[in-house]
Each structure stands twice: as C-alpha cells, then as structure tokens.
JSON list of C-alpha atoms in Angstrom, two decimals:
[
{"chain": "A", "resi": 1, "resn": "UNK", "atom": "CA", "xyz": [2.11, 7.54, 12.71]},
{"chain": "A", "resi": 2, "resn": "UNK", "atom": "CA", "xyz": [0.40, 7.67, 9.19]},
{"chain": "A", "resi": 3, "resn": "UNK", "atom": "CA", "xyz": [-1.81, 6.13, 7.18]},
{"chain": "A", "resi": 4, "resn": "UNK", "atom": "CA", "xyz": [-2.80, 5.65, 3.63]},
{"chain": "A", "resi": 5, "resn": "UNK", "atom": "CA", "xyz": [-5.73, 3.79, 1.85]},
{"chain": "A", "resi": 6, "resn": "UNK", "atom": "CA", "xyz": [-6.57, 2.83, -1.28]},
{"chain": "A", "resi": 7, "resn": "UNK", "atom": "CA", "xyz": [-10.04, 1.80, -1.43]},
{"chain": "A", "resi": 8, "resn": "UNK", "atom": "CA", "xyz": [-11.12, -0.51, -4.97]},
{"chain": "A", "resi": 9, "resn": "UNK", "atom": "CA", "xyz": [-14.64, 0.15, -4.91]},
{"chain": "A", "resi": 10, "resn": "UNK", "atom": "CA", "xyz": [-17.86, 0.78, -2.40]},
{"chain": "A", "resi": 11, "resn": "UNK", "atom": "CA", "xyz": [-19.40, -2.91, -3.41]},
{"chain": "A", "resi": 12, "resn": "UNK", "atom": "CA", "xyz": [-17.46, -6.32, -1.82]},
{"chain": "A", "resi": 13, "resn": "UNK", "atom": "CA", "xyz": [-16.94, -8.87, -4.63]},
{"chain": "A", "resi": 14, "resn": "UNK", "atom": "CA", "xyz": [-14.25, -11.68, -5.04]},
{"chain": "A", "resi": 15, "resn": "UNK", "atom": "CA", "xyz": [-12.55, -10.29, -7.93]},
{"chain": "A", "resi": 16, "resn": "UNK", "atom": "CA", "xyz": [-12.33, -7.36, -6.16]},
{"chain": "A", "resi": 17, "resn": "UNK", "atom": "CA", "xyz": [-11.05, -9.12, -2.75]},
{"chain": "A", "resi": 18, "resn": "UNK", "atom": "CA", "xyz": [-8.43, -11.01, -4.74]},
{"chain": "A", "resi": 19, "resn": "UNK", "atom": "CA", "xyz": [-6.68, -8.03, -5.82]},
{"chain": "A", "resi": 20, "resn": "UNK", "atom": "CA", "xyz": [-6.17, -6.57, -2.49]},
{"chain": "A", "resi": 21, "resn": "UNK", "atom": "CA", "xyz": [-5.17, -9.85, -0.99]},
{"chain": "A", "resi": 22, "resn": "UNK", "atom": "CA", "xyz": [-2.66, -10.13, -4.13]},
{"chain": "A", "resi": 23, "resn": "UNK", "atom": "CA", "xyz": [-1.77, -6.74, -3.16]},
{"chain": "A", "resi": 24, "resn": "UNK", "atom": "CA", "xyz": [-0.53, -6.89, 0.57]},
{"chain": "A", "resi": 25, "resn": "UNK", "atom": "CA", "xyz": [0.99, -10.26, -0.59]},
{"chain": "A", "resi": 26, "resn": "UNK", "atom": "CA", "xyz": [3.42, -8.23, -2.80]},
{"chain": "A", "resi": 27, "resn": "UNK", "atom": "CA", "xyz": [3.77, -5.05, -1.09]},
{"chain": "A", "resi": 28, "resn": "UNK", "atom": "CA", "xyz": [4.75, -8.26, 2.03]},
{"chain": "A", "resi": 29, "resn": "UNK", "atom": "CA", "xyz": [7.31, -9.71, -0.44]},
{"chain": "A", "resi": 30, "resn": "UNK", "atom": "CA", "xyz": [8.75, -5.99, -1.54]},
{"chain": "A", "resi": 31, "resn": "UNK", "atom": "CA", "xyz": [8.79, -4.84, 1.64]},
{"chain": "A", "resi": 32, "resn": "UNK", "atom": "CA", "xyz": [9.88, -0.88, 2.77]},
{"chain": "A", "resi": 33, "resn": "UNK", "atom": "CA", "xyz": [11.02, 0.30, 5.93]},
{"chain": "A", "resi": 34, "resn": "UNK", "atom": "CA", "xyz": [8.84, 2.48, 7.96]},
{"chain": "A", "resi": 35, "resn": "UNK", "atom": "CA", "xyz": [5.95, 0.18, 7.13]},
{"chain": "A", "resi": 36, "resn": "UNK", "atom": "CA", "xyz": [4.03, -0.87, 10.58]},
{"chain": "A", "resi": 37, "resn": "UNK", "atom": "CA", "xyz": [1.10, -2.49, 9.45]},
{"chain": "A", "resi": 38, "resn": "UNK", "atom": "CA", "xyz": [-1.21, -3.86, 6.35]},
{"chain": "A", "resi": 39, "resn": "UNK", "atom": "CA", "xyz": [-4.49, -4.07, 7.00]},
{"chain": "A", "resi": 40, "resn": "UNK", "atom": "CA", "xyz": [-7.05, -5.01, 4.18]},
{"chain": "A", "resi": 41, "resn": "UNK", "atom": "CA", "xyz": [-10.64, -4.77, 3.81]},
{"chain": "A", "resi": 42, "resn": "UNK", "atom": "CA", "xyz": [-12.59, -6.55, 1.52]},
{"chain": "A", "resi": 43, "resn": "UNK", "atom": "CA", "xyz": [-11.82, -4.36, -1.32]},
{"chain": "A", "resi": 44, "resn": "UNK", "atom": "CA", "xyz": [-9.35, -1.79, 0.41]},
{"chain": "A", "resi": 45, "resn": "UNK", "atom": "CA", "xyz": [-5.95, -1.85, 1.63]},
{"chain": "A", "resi": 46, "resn": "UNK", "atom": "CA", "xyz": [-4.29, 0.72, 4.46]},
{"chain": "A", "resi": 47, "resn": "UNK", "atom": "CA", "xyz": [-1.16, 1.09, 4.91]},
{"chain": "A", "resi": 48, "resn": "UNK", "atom": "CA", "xyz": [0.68, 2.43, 8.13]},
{"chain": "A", "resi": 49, "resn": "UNK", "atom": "CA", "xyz": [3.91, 4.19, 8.32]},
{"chain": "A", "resi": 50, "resn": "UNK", "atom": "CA", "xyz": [6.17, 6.34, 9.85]},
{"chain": "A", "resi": 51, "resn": "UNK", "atom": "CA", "xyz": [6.97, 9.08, 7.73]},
{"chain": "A", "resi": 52, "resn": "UNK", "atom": "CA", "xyz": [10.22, 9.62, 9.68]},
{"chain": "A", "resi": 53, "resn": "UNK", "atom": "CA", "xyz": [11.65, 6.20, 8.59]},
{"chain": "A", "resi": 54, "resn": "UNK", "atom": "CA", "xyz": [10.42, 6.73, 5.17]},
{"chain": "A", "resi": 55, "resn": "UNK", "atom": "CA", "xyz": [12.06, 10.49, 4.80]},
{"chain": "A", "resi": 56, "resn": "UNK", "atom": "CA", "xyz": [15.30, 8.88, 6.00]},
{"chain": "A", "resi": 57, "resn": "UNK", "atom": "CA", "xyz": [15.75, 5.62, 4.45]},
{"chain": "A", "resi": 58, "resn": "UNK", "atom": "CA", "xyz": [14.16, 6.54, 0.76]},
{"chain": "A", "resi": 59, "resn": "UNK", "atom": "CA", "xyz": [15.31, 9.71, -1.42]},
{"chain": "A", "resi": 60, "resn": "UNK", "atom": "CA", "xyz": [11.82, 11.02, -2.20]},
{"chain": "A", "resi": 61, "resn": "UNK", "atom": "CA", "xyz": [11.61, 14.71, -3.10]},
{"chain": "A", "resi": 62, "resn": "UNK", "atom": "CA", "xyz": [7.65, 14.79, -1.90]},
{"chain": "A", "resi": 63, "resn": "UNK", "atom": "CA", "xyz": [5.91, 13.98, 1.40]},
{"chain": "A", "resi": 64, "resn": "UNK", "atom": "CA", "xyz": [6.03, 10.21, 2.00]},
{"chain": "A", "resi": 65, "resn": "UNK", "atom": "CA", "xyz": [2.28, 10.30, 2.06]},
{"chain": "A", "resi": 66, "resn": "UNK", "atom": "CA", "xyz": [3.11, 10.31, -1.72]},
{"chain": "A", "resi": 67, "resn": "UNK", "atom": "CA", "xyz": [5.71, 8.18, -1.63]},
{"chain": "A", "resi": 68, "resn": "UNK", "atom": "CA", "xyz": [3.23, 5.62, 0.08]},
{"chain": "A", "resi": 69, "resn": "UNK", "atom": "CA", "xyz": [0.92, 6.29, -2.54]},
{"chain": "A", "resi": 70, "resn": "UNK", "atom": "CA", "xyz": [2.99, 5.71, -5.50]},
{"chain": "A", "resi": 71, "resn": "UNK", "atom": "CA", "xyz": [3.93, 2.25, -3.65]},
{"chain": "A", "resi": 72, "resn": "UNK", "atom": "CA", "xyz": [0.52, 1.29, -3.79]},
{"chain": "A", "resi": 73, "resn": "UNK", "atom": "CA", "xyz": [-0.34, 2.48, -7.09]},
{"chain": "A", "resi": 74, "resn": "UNK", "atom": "CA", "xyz": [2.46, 0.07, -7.95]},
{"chain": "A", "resi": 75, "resn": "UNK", "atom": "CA", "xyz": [1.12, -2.69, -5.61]},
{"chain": "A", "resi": 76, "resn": "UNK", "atom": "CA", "xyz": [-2.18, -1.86, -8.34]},
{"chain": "A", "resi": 77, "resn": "UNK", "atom": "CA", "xyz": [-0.14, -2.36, -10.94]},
{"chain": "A", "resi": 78, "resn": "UNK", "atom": "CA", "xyz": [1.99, -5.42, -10.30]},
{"chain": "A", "resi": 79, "resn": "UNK", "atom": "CA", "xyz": [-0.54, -7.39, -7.63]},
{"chain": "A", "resi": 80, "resn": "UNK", "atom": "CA", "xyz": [-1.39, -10.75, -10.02]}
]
C-alpha cells in the first residue's frame, strides 16, 4: 500500500475545511481504481492506493505516486 497527502495549510479554518471536504466529494464522484481509502483532516486530504492497480489500469509513464498527485492537484483545481 501507498499513500499520498496534500496538506492546505498548518492553521484549521472553515474555508480551508470546505475545500478538502469539496475535494474527497469529487475525487468520490470521479473515482479511480486502486483507490482504498480517503481520509481528510481538517485542512488535508490522504489518499491510499495500490500502486499495482494504478500501473495496470491507467497508462502513466511516471510512478503512480505522481499519478496520485496530479489527481489531487486536479481535485485542487476542480473541488467547488
């Protein structure tokens, strides 16, 4: 198993707390196999995965540590 985390900030706000919850709500709703488990924080989110599934199922010329990354840069970008 691996993990990734993308942590918002080192303070806990509401603003900040939305956007993670808005986060894991899309990343739920575009879902990838070889995701296990979202857990959030109250302004980070981690993401666990098997890197197997991941190397299998996607086409990713990197690790899928970065592919897992770039997933939740995108969660970043589209989470309203």
């Amino acid at each position: 198993d691996s993990a990734a985390t993308i942590d918002l900030s080192d303070h806990i706000s509401e603003e900040l707390n939305r956007k993670v919850l808005a986060m894991r709500r899309w990343l739920s709703e575009n879902p990838l196999e070889g995701i296990k488990d979202l857990i959030i924080g109250y302004s980070s989110l981690s993401v666990f995965y098997d890197p197997m599934v991941i190397r299998k199922k996607y086409p990713i010329t990197s690790t899928s540590y970065h592919f897992i990354k770039d997933k939740l840069e995108e969660a970043w970008r589209m989470a309203i």
